[in-house]
XYZ file of C-alpha atoms in Angstrom:
759
model
C 0.006 -0.003 0.171
C 2.943 2.363 -0.163
C 2.414 3.147 -3.763
C 5.363 1.067 -5.597
C 3.177 -0.339 -8.631
C 1.314 3.007 -8.664
C 4.568 4.998 -9.250
C 5.916 2.570 -11.734
C 2.704 2.774 -13.856
C 2.530 6.685 -13.624
C 6.259 6.921 -14.723
C 5.783 4.464 -17.628
C 2.556 5.913 -18.730
C 4.178 9.424 -18.441
C 7.123 8.779 -20.661
C 5.152 6.648 -23.245
C 2.672 9.510 -23.655
C 5.556 12.138 -24.206
C 7.057 10.030 -26.530
C 3.895 9.833 -28.599
C 3.441 13.473 -28.449
C 6.852 14.491 -28.776
C 6.645 17.097 -25.830
C 8.597 17.105 -22.621
C 7.985 14.720 -19.738
C 6.987 17.167 -17.189
C 9.018 15.125 -14.704
C 11.292 17.079 -12.580
C 15.095 16.389 -13.449
C 14.305 13.792 -16.138
C 15.860 14.361 -19.595
C 14.000 16.603 -22.053
C 14.063 13.493 -24.706
C 12.058 11.106 -22.587
C 13.513 7.517 -22.661
C 11.300 4.275 -23.771
C 9.403 2.778 -20.841
C 9.167 -0.819 -20.429
C 7.211 -2.450 -17.547
C 7.401 -6.042 -16.537
C 5.233 -7.352 -13.927
C 7.356 -10.063 -12.135
C 4.434 -12.161 -11.018
C 3.556 -12.876 -14.783
C 7.089 -13.152 -15.767
C 7.628 -15.860 -13.146
C 4.489 -17.620 -14.299
C 5.581 -17.504 -17.832
C 9.182 -18.976 -16.950
C 7.290 -21.976 -15.268
C 5.091 -22.696 -18.339
C 7.757 -21.899 -21.095
C 11.150 -22.565 -19.629
C 10.709 -24.859 -16.883
C 13.794 -26.640 -15.835
C 15.741 -25.692 -19.156
C 17.372 -22.700 -17.807
C 20.138 -21.141 -19.816
C 23.736 -20.271 -18.064
C 23.261 -16.658 -19.368
C 19.882 -15.792 -18.321
C 19.345 -12.227 -20.001
C 17.719 -13.687 -23.149
C 15.007 -14.550 -20.861
C 13.795 -11.173 -20.649
C 13.963 -10.659 -24.370
C 12.280 -13.769 -25.086
C 9.448 -12.509 -22.495
C 9.221 -9.044 -24.258
C 8.743 -10.855 -28.077
C 6.931 -13.789 -26.945
C 4.637 -12.816 -24.342
C 4.395 -8.975 -23.685
C 4.570 -7.536 -27.264
C 2.520 -10.470 -28.450
C -0.147 -10.070 -25.945
C -0.343 -6.488 -27.268
C -0.575 -7.478 -30.798
C 2.498 -6.056 -31.893
C 4.997 -8.702 -31.865
C 6.628 -7.136 -35.178
C 7.688 -4.124 -33.041
C 10.274 -6.247 -30.824
C 13.398 -5.679 -33.076
C 12.823 -1.931 -33.145
C 12.252 -1.953 -29.245
C 15.416 -4.003 -28.678
C 17.543 -1.833 -30.834
C 16.155 1.450 -29.181
C 16.851 0.365 -25.715
C 20.569 -0.936 -26.661
C 21.252 2.198 -28.587
C 19.144 5.217 -27.302
C 18.288 3.808 -23.859
C 15.292 3.453 -21.877
C 13.832 2.661 -18.361
C 12.987 -1.082 -17.546
C 10.654 -1.337 -14.392
C 10.406 -4.819 -12.815
C 7.504 -4.554 -10.632
C 6.845 -6.660 -7.519
C 9.806 -9.093 -6.860
C 8.243 -10.225 -3.439
C 5.056 -10.995 -5.425
C 6.488 -14.122 -7.162
C 4.238 -17.048 -6.077
C 5.192 -19.001 -3.084
C 5.094 -22.113 -4.870
C 8.216 -21.396 -6.807
C 9.975 -19.124 -4.558
C 12.689 -21.817 -3.620
C 14.398 -21.411 -6.969
C 12.750 -18.992 -9.031
C 13.436 -15.789 -6.995
C 16.937 -16.402 -7.379
C 16.648 -17.298 -10.939
C 14.971 -13.831 -11.539
C 17.586 -12.003 -9.565
C 20.144 -13.585 -11.819
C 18.080 -12.767 -15.036
C 17.724 -9.262 -13.901
C 21.243 -8.823 -13.251
C 22.651 -10.407 -16.466
C 19.847 -8.408 -18.584
C 20.783 -5.081 -16.892
C 24.931 -5.772 -17.088
C 25.360 -4.946 -20.820
C 22.537 -2.162 -21.048
C 24.674 0.969 -20.036
C 22.131 3.046 -21.989
C 19.382 1.942 -19.766
C 18.097 2.409 -16.292
C 16.690 -0.667 -14.394
C 14.262 -0.365 -11.406
C 13.088 -3.376 -9.380
C 10.145 -2.780 -6.838
C 9.813 -4.960 -3.552
C 7.973 -4.664 -0.650
C 10.422 -3.449 2.138
C 9.818 -6.418 4.778
C 10.736 -8.943 2.003
C 13.942 -7.648 0.905
C 16.274 -8.753 3.609
C 19.954 -8.468 3.536
C 20.762 -12.277 3.980
C 18.254 -13.536 1.307
C 20.056 -15.248 -1.558
C 17.941 -13.700 -4.021
C 18.919 -9.898 -3.149
C 20.337 -8.087 -6.048
C 23.958 -6.935 -5.855
C 23.939 -3.749 -3.768
C 26.710 -2.030 -5.948
C 24.701 -2.334 -8.946
C 21.234 -2.008 -7.248
C 21.295 0.529 -4.530
C 18.227 0.388 -2.265
C 15.886 3.519 -2.084
C 12.887 3.530 0.325
C 9.758 5.140 -0.973
C 8.823 7.591 1.242
C 5.104 8.054 2.914
C 3.022 10.785 2.317
C 3.559 14.303 4.212
C 0.628 16.434 4.831
C 1.238 18.596 1.715
C 1.042 15.225 -0.391
C -2.010 14.203 1.415
C -3.615 17.444 0.489
C -2.381 17.161 -3.235
C -3.706 13.726 -3.485
C -7.183 14.884 -2.184
C -7.152 17.703 -4.799
C -6.105 15.278 -7.775
C -8.745 12.681 -6.471
C -11.742 15.151 -6.532
C -10.512 16.831 -10.053
C -10.724 13.166 -11.269
C -13.839 12.009 -9.717
C -15.785 15.177 -9.195
C -16.670 15.533 -13.076
C -18.582 12.087 -12.527
C -20.881 13.898 -10.187
C -21.110 17.215 -12.344
C -19.190 19.112 -9.788
C -17.538 22.189 -10.949
C -14.110 23.128 -9.949
C -15.186 25.033 -7.027
C -16.985 22.103 -5.498
C -14.148 19.665 -6.241
C -11.824 22.168 -4.456
C -14.087 22.363 -1.515
C -14.639 18.572 -1.352
C -10.706 18.225 -1.506
C -10.307 20.514 1.300
C -12.443 18.775 3.442
C -11.246 15.318 2.790
C -7.640 16.483 3.462
C -8.640 18.488 6.708
C -10.508 15.593 7.986
C -7.588 13.380 7.460
C -5.153 15.606 8.988
C -7.103 16.803 11.812
C -6.785 13.378 13.957
C -3.800 11.518 14.603
C -4.885 8.078 13.754
C -6.408 9.088 10.581
C -2.951 11.155 9.651
C -1.124 7.815 10.533
C -3.271 6.023 8.025
C -3.162 8.769 5.459
C 0.418 8.195 5.133
C -0.138 5.229 2.985
C -1.437 5.832 -0.605
C -3.716 2.589 -0.463
C -5.348 3.461 2.852
C -5.374 7.096 1.793
C -7.365 6.034 -1.560
C -9.821 3.820 1.053
C -10.578 6.945 3.069
C -11.063 9.105 -0.195
C -13.555 6.468 -1.281
C -15.350 6.586 2.060
C -15.494 10.244 1.923
C -16.667 10.272 -1.687
C -19.391 7.665 -1.105
C -20.715 9.029 2.192
C -19.733 12.729 2.150
C -17.631 12.729 4.866
C -15.147 10.662 7.236
C -17.062 9.120 10.242
C -15.924 10.972 13.460
C -16.000 7.417 15.118
C -12.970 5.214 14.261
C -15.256 2.018 14.166
C -17.312 3.721 11.694
C -14.465 4.376 9.265
C -12.795 1.025 9.877
C -16.055 -0.687 9.052
C -16.485 1.207 5.819
C -12.873 0.661 4.710
C -13.274 -3.009 5.757
C -16.003 -3.432 3.347
C -14.449 -1.715 0.430
C -11.567 -3.869 0.775
C -13.720 -6.992 0.744
C -15.204 -5.685 -2.289
C -11.950 -5.774 -3.806
C -12.491 -9.512 -3.897
C -15.672 -9.445 -5.708
C -16.377 -8.807 -9.299
C -14.166 -6.410 -10.985
C -13.586 -4.740 -14.389
C -10.409 -5.869 -16.298
C -8.938 -4.550 -19.489
C -8.163 -6.910 -22.173
C -5.110 -7.020 -24.539
C -7.255 -5.402 -27.389
C -8.375 -2.510 -25.249
C -11.931 -3.855 -24.531
C -13.048 -4.604 -20.770
C -15.065 -7.200 -19.328
C -16.309 -8.250 -15.855
C -14.154 -10.926 -14.083
C -15.893 -12.863 -11.385
C -13.930 -12.129 -7.908
C -13.171 -14.478 -5.256
C -16.600 -14.030 -3.160
C -18.730 -14.418 -6.442
C -16.734 -17.512 -7.749
C -17.013 -19.608 -4.514
C -20.416 -18.245 -4.164
C -19.776 -16.913 -0.600
C -21.490 -13.956 1.355
C -19.384 -11.212 2.357
C -20.638 -11.004 5.764
C -19.436 -14.681 6.396
C -15.922 -14.046 4.910
C -15.839 -10.976 7.091
C -16.805 -13.062 10.251
C -13.926 -15.677 9.405
C -11.392 -12.793 9.025
C -12.501 -11.584 12.615
C -11.898 -14.674 14.339
C -8.800 -14.999 12.668
C -7.666 -11.297 13.532
C -8.633 -11.801 17.208
C -6.327 -15.032 17.357
C -3.551 -13.213 15.702
C -3.684 -10.406 17.904
C -3.693 -12.513 21.145
C -0.857 -14.481 19.704
C 1.490 -11.212 19.059
C 0.522 -9.995 22.368
C 3.868 -11.877 23.771
C 6.236 -10.898 20.961
C 9.096 -8.279 21.236
C 8.560 -6.705 17.968
C 4.655 -6.518 18.114
C 4.466 -2.721 17.658
C 6.189 -2.744 14.188
C 3.420 -4.380 11.808
C 0.208 -6.455 11.927
C 0.782 -10.245 13.056
C 1.730 -12.893 10.448
C -0.978 -15.157 9.600
C 0.141 -18.691 8.501
C -1.477 -20.200 5.355
C -2.539 -23.298 7.447
C -4.236 -21.256 10.151
C -5.941 -19.118 7.295
C -6.906 -22.619 5.681
C -8.360 -23.917 8.782
C -10.296 -20.921 9.269
C -11.576 -20.742 5.742
C -12.493 -24.690 5.877
C -15.865 -24.433 7.530
C -16.898 -21.588 5.154
C -15.609 -23.027 1.662
C -15.926 -26.883 2.397
C -12.616 -28.198 1.374
C -8.930 -27.585 1.489
C -8.743 -27.160 -2.447
C -11.356 -24.290 -2.179
C -9.432 -22.748 0.788
C -6.309 -22.964 -1.314
C -8.103 -21.249 -4.244
C -8.767 -18.348 -1.656
C -4.934 -17.939 -0.881
C -4.050 -18.180 -4.272
C -6.383 -15.301 -5.299
C -5.169 -13.117 -2.112
C -1.590 -13.742 -3.711
C -2.615 -12.062 -6.820
C -4.996 -9.456 -5.610
C -4.342 -7.858 -2.284
C -7.709 -6.894 -0.663
C -8.160 -7.003 3.425
C -5.312 -9.585 3.407
C -1.920 -9.296 1.494
C 0.507 -12.108 0.894
C 3.796 -12.143 2.230
C 6.915 -14.472 2.244
C 6.962 -18.060 3.466
C 3.314 -18.845 2.964
C 2.031 -15.943 5.278
C -0.512 -13.384 5.211
C -0.990 -9.990 6.812
C -3.401 -7.165 7.115
C -2.702 -4.028 5.227
C -2.425 -2.200 8.587
C -2.444 -3.002 12.255
C -5.601 -0.961 12.927
C -7.298 -3.466 10.493
C -6.247 -6.301 12.313
C -7.369 -4.514 15.778
C -10.832 -3.649 14.275
C -11.637 -6.989 13.081
C -10.378 -8.376 16.480
C -12.566 -6.136 18.260
C -15.534 -6.749 16.228
C -14.864 -10.680 17.180
C -15.198 -9.785 20.896
C -18.874 -9.678 20.822
C -18.990 -13.136 19.431
C -16.656 -14.660 22.221
C -18.577 -17.359 24.070
C -17.549 -15.960 27.431
C -18.569 -12.809 28.679
C -17.140 -10.341 26.339
C -16.667 -7.459 28.805
C -14.880 -9.561 31.288
C -12.932 -11.187 28.574
C -11.717 -7.696 27.588
C -11.254 -6.486 30.888
C -8.883 -9.711 31.751
C -6.836 -9.011 28.759
C -6.407 -5.428 29.700
C -5.362 -6.384 33.032
C -2.749 -8.924 31.379
C -1.580 -6.201 29.041
C -3.341 -2.842 28.987
C -1.405 -1.455 26.321
C -1.902 -4.189 23.944
C -5.413 -4.366 24.174
C -6.472 -0.716 24.978
C -7.396 -0.226 21.226
C -9.371 -3.316 20.992
C -11.064 -2.078 23.949
C -12.055 1.166 22.332
C -12.890 -0.319 19.080
C -15.358 -2.913 20.453
C -17.058 -0.228 22.416
C -17.347 1.900 19.212
C -18.836 -0.969 17.590
C -21.476 -1.223 20.208
C -21.914 2.263 20.563
C -25.753 2.245 19.590
C -26.260 -0.249 22.480
C -26.410 2.221 25.712
C -26.063 -0.834 28.104
C -23.128 -2.571 26.461
C -21.077 0.750 26.714
C -22.310 1.287 30.241
C -21.055 -2.371 31.160
C -17.735 -1.511 29.828
C -17.219 1.683 31.287
C -18.394 0.473 34.760
C -16.036 -2.378 34.601
C -13.041 0.204 34.388
C -14.292 2.227 37.093
C -16.038 0.085 39.842
C -16.227 1.413 43.351
C -15.783 4.810 44.897
C -12.979 6.851 44.373
C -10.305 7.351 47.381
C -7.718 9.961 47.869
C -4.796 7.557 47.143
C -6.010 6.895 43.465
C -3.636 4.105 42.111
C -2.141 4.007 38.776
C -4.197 1.218 37.463
C -7.079 3.137 38.731
C -5.976 6.262 36.755
C -5.633 4.372 33.842
C -8.972 2.722 33.819
C -10.593 6.115 34.256
C -8.866 7.651 31.410
C -9.903 4.774 29.121
C -13.382 5.199 30.438
C -13.414 8.656 29.525
C -12.332 8.262 26.146
C -14.615 5.282 25.765
C -17.573 7.846 26.720
C -16.228 10.189 24.177
C -15.762 7.777 21.272
C -18.996 6.324 21.539
C -20.891 9.514 22.237
C -22.342 7.902 25.340
C -23.454 11.583 26.518
C -26.406 11.421 24.365
C -27.838 8.816 26.623
C -27.175 10.874 29.702
C -28.684 14.185 28.470
C -31.992 15.084 30.102
C -31.669 11.999 32.466
C -32.251 12.425 36.142
C -29.110 12.185 38.641
C -29.982 8.995 39.678
C -30.395 7.410 36.350
C -27.948 4.517 35.589
C -26.458 6.302 32.531
C -25.848 9.450 34.613
C -24.377 7.533 37.625
C -21.701 5.752 35.396
C -20.670 9.231 33.636
C -20.646 10.955 36.996
C -18.390 7.941 38.404
C -15.998 8.522 35.772
C -15.670 12.150 36.454
C -15.425 11.577 40.146
C -12.360 9.181 39.550
C -10.652 11.856 37.490
C -11.269 14.525 39.888
C -9.747 12.426 42.517
C -6.851 11.727 40.466
C -6.144 15.463 39.838
C -5.291 16.130 43.373
C -3.894 12.576 44.377
C -0.472 14.265 45.107
C 0.388 11.387 47.460
C -0.071 8.695 45.074
C 0.236 10.012 41.669
C 3.070 11.956 39.852
C 2.421 15.403 38.251
C 2.529 13.763 34.943
C -0.307 11.355 36.018
C -2.326 14.114 37.455
C -1.912 16.155 34.221
C -3.284 12.971 32.248
C -6.385 12.905 34.347
C -6.881 16.724 33.676
C -6.485 16.098 30.001
C -9.196 13.379 30.048
C -11.495 15.582 31.766
C -10.911 18.495 29.448
C -10.769 16.457 26.309
C -13.340 13.766 26.772
C -15.879 14.687 29.370
C -16.483 17.842 31.174
C -14.505 19.418 34.033
C -17.282 20.557 36.284
C -15.448 21.929 38.895
C -16.175 25.179 40.381
C -14.162 28.136 38.665
C -12.906 26.116 35.704
C -15.667 25.724 33.223
C -18.803 27.603 32.210
C -22.427 28.401 33.065
C -25.318 29.329 31.040
C -27.582 32.358 31.790
C -30.447 33.739 29.450
C -29.120 31.438 26.640
C -25.513 32.729 27.131
C -22.323 30.894 27.966
C -20.482 32.765 30.709
C -17.373 31.887 32.673
C -17.996 30.125 36.025
C -15.515 32.243 37.832
C -14.753 30.814 41.605
C -13.066 33.486 43.900
C -10.618 33.387 46.501
C -10.845 34.992 49.849
C -11.087 38.708 50.281
C -8.096 41.000 50.881
C -9.041 44.369 52.531
C -8.033 47.773 51.703
C -5.232 49.111 53.478
C -1.220 49.615 53.547
C 0.940 46.511 52.751
C 4.408 45.703 52.295
C 5.931 44.229 48.892
C 9.151 43.974 47.293
C 12.713 42.887 48.420
C 16.054 44.326 49.857
C 17.852 41.836 47.629
C 17.674 40.685 44.004
C 15.762 43.893 43.443
C 16.839 43.908 39.747
C 13.872 41.132 39.062
C 11.601 42.498 41.934
C 10.238 45.653 43.189
C 12.290 47.511 45.758
C 11.106 46.846 49.382
C 8.333 49.415 49.969
C 5.036 50.037 51.518
C 1.810 50.450 49.089
C -1.766 51.590 49.502
C -4.445 49.521 48.056
C -7.596 51.567 48.152
C -10.310 49.150 47.809
C -10.973 45.599 48.755
C -10.135 42.912 46.158
C -10.448 39.336 45.456
C -8.440 36.959 42.887
C -10.054 34.427 40.992
C -9.059 30.963 42.362
C -7.546 29.750 38.898
C -6.221 31.433 35.701
C -9.031 31.958 33.162
C -9.299 28.509 31.292
C -9.761 27.796 27.626
C -13.462 27.078 28.129
C -14.043 30.418 29.794
C -12.093 32.463 27.461
C -14.020 30.544 24.528
C -17.259 32.075 25.944
C -15.861 35.874 24.997
C -14.650 34.651 21.541
C -17.909 33.146 20.570
C -19.937 35.953 22.283
C -22.706 37.534 19.893
C -21.465 41.027 21.010
C -17.750 40.282 20.964
C -16.919 42.885 18.795
C -18.758 45.573 20.636
C -16.752 48.692 20.461
C -17.099 49.165 24.361
C -14.868 46.101 24.983
C -12.281 47.355 22.290
C -11.901 50.982 23.324
C -8.548 52.135 22.795
C -7.344 48.895 21.596
C -5.849 48.263 18.268
C -8.276 46.693 15.621
C -5.849 43.754 14.956
C -6.519 42.670 18.583
C -9.821 41.319 17.488
C -8.252 38.492 15.697
C -7.643 35.492 18.019
C -5.146 33.121 17.863
C -6.012 29.382 18.647
C -4.360 28.304 21.896
C -1.273 25.845 21.534
C -2.861 23.544 24.249
C -6.296 23.779 23.716
C -7.780 21.538 26.547
C -10.924 23.222 27.749
C -9.777 23.114 31.466
C -6.281 24.463 30.658
C -5.416 28.009 31.131
C -5.643 30.023 28.179
C -2.485 31.014 26.441
C -1.730 32.598 23.275
C -3.549 35.669 24.504
C -2.513 39.421 24.545
C -2.838 41.923 27.327
C -5.254 43.923 25.070
C -7.594 40.893 24.664
C -7.298 39.990 28.265
C -8.440 43.657 28.908
C -11.517 43.275 26.613
C -12.364 40.065 28.053
C -12.619 41.799 31.705
C -14.556 44.619 30.365
C -17.120 42.223 28.756
C -17.049 40.007 31.886
C -17.743 43.054 34.080
C -20.969 43.944 32.021
C -22.414 40.412 32.109
C -21.757 39.681 35.858
C -22.232 43.520 36.719
C -19.034 43.322 38.541
C -15.773 45.454 38.508
C -13.501 42.754 37.047
C -10.052 43.536 35.825
C -6.732 42.271 35.565
C -4.966 42.396 38.839
C -2.398 45.305 39.569
C 1.147 43.682 40.274
C 0.888 45.025 43.778
C -2.557 43.115 44.320
C -0.892 40.047 42.820
C 2.194 39.854 45.073
C 0.091 40.715 48.361
C -2.236 37.809 47.477
C 0.351 35.410 46.422
C 2.441 35.661 49.551
C -0.765 36.414 52.051
C -0.928 36.858 54.862
C 1.243 40.064 54.566
C 2.622 40.465 57.958
C 5.545 38.266 57.515
C 5.504 37.855 53.528
C 9.131 38.765 53.242
C 10.103 35.752 54.835
C 8.771 33.680 51.886
C 9.176 33.563 47.945
C 6.476 31.163 46.940
C 2.768 30.924 47.462
C 3.196 27.890 49.655
C 4.835 29.772 52.217
C 7.952 27.539 52.229
C 11.278 26.651 50.455
C 11.186 26.134 46.763
C 9.675 22.566 46.042
C 9.367 21.492 42.439
C 6.574 19.126 43.296
C 4.366 22.281 44.025
C 4.235 23.805 40.778
C 4.332 23.226 37.028
C 7.787 24.595 36.069
C 10.728 23.624 34.078
C 12.368 21.966 37.354
C 11.004 18.696 38.615
C 8.803 16.679 36.714
C 9.252 18.992 33.552
C 6.151 18.226 31.738
C 6.697 20.680 28.988
C 3.303 21.905 28.630
C 0.541 23.828 30.727
C -1.584 21.551 32.957
C -5.207 21.478 33.999
C -5.808 24.131 36.621
C -5.707 23.029 40.080
C -3.745 19.964 39.977
C -1.004 20.957 42.331
C -3.065 21.713 45.654
C 0.048 21.798 48.004
C 1.322 24.515 45.905
C -1.637 27.092 46.700
C -1.673 29.939 48.747
C -3.761 28.296 51.410
C -5.078 31.386 53.217
C -6.756 32.603 50.036
C -7.634 29.497 48.342
C -5.465 30.583 45.180
C -4.256 27.993 42.798
C -1.379 27.843 40.240
C 0.215 31.354 41.291
C 3.539 29.940 40.642
C 4.044 28.142 37.256
C 1.572 26.708 34.632
C 1.217 30.087 32.697
C 2.614 33.502 33.489
C -0.184 36.203 34.351
C -0.784 39.561 32.854
C -1.224 42.421 35.375
C -2.934 45.550 34.518
C -0.109 48.224 35.465
C 2.900 49.102 33.187
C 6.147 47.605 33.768
C 8.354 50.853 33.894
C 5.681 52.719 36.020
C 4.357 50.107 38.873
C 2.601 52.875 40.822
C 0.503 53.344 38.076
C -2.893 52.123 37.251
C -3.813 51.145 40.862
C -7.389 52.657 40.113
C -8.845 50.194 37.324
C -10.942 53.025 36.189
C -7.933 55.234 35.262
C -5.792 52.453 33.585
C -4.083 53.998 30.532
C -4.467 51.835 27.276
C -1.157 52.316 25.672
C 1.631 50.294 24.040
C 3.668 50.656 26.955
C 5.185 47.177 28.504
C 2.884 45.719 30.772
C 3.980 43.306 33.788
C 3.683 39.505 34.110
C 4.077 37.604 37.010
C 4.388 33.935 38.343
C 6.442 32.219 36.048
C 5.237 29.556 33.474
C 5.753 25.794 32.825
C 8.910 26.704 30.734
C 10.555 28.570 33.567
C 12.754 27.884 36.540
C 12.319 28.390 40.189
C 13.345 32.156 40.046
C 10.815 33.190 37.635
C 8.089 31.059 39.718
C 8.902 33.414 42.877
C 5.962 35.482 43.862
C 8.158 38.811 43.614
C 9.596 38.152 40.283
C 8.359 40.495 37.415
C 8.599 40.572 33.939
C 7.676 43.220 31.314
C 6.496 42.303 27.932
C 4.627 44.409 24.961
C 0.751 44.346 25.415
C 0.297 42.873 22.134
C 2.430 39.840 22.719
C 0.692 36.467 22.397
C 3.146 33.928 24.011
C 2.385 30.521 24.587
C 3.573 30.828 28.124
C 1.363 33.861 29.074
C -2.385 33.848 30.488
C -4.147 35.726 33.047
C -6.591 35.433 35.843
C -9.070 37.989 36.785
C -9.598 40.318 40.007
C -12.939 42.000 41.378
C -12.763 45.174 43.062
C -15.007 48.061 44.528
C -18.011 45.745 44.284
C -21.536 46.765 45.742
C -22.799 44.576 48.643
C -25.547 42.912 46.345
C -22.780 41.656 44.013
C -20.247 40.719 46.577
C -18.825 37.092 45.449
C -19.861 36.033 49.005
C -23.675 36.556 48.129
């Protein structure tokens, strides 16, 4: 499925067309005068050798190729008289000879014939100095110790690269340029569908991995063209692709030597089989192969080898005899479909994902309890059976009770504070199962005591317990729990998500404790270069910081608001700031980054209006006072947890080094306990409202100057060291900067009693 034969066919056709028309090849770096192309399919050449030559093999074997050209290839085309001209052209003017499919020589003649073919090609190429000779072979079959391997000096090995993103897009454009007119689509419609196909393939990791292979990308294009899209659910996609591959074994249109076409009965029609029955046999074979491959050291490299005898035994109840089973394997040898022939009488699925999908389908046919059978295998080798579990759930997604039983088996019991690694693993898999099966459609609208609601709430409870299980889980594991919550279910902790009021989504802000107006001490005597100098400052109003930085879900409320472009929010702000960038880490419960100071200001103005509160970015004085609260002895400490540096208390470059932001609130021991404020050190740096060069400015939020002056960032980020994470450390940045390290939290000031967060 890598495109070897297609490449050979394309080159041969392009060169032949240009020789006929007299134009240039259009192929980069090829000579202006196109060489004569000759394509020899080695499977057919080997069959001709058996029929014609037998054991009467000459010592010098180059003549066998010339005989094949004259007696078979040209004769079948009805132009045997052109042989002398072809031979003379290749000797004098030169050409390109393609020998396609060295590995496809039938297994029944492999012992001597591949070596014979190797010697024949070598003898043939030797005297043809004017020609280029290209041989194709699947990578797995071309091993260094094989007797039939061509001499490296004469035939250097080149790997055919897989598709990159740009080639996937180019393929999609070409596909719809060819197939679109059949549906009477104009150029605009063809371009639109091509973009939709490429975007769908590149948007998801599992589709992108498949799309590297031209065969599998073609399958996805066929699915997209037939159904109008690629299914969101992987199980749906594989189901449709499997049926397409099975259709390769049904009737097919074959071009004859005279140019006419006729229908040739395929394997399924010839043996009078039902596609569903063939598929059922392959599902059982895939399950057995996957189970057998579990203990193999190289299992991750490819799909499992399936022996001919194993395939025959599986087919026997269906086809009725070994002769008919052999007919099946002989057919597969010549026409790849859902199985591909390999060396030593073995077969393989075209990609491991098809093996996994078919094995998952067989789960529901197991004689024992399928749910318990899957769970037992997960306990035995979780990594190996994880995909099978998800695909089995995907195939059962229409049955809410089946999905429920799978999820419940992963998250049995009530969560405890000391969540184990296995319990976390099960909860994460359960969350993904809920997402991939769209189980939430069974949950919505149900009462809290409904079994479907309870099972979904149980998964969330396990993940929320894992978020703060600092005693039993490492930061990276707690971060994984957070990503599962943010990506696959919904993080409903207060202060993290959104609420709906009068049809509008609004941030659900949880506030810390209040700090009274008054005189406070900030700054340092030492290290004043990156800190404010030790001083007394006056805060003229009560203030209260949000418990967490603003999350992606909360900021998205503003991005999607119907009145987002209201001029009131953007007064004094450059128009270019109304264009938002996608966050680098877009999990709903992660802090919003890639956001400028200007955009944070506009958000605060919008939120103030919606909540009828005075909401702003904190002044850096307020931020530092709150971070080290209580203020009486704040100068004795550098970090919000009011003790020495501890890498386990914040997401920063030291310690676990997670290399990305994390879900808010997963370092409870690193919070400021007195004010209940989380993530003040690490995760993302936080914008403050005041100017960097004039820290005494902008204390009154109603008098903040909107200008291009640098603004203050506090708290350090996931990419910074301990010095940046100190509560007194300050950094300046242009207000339009949108770094992946910077976010913000909000502060509420000067509120009336009726709108006080305590009410």
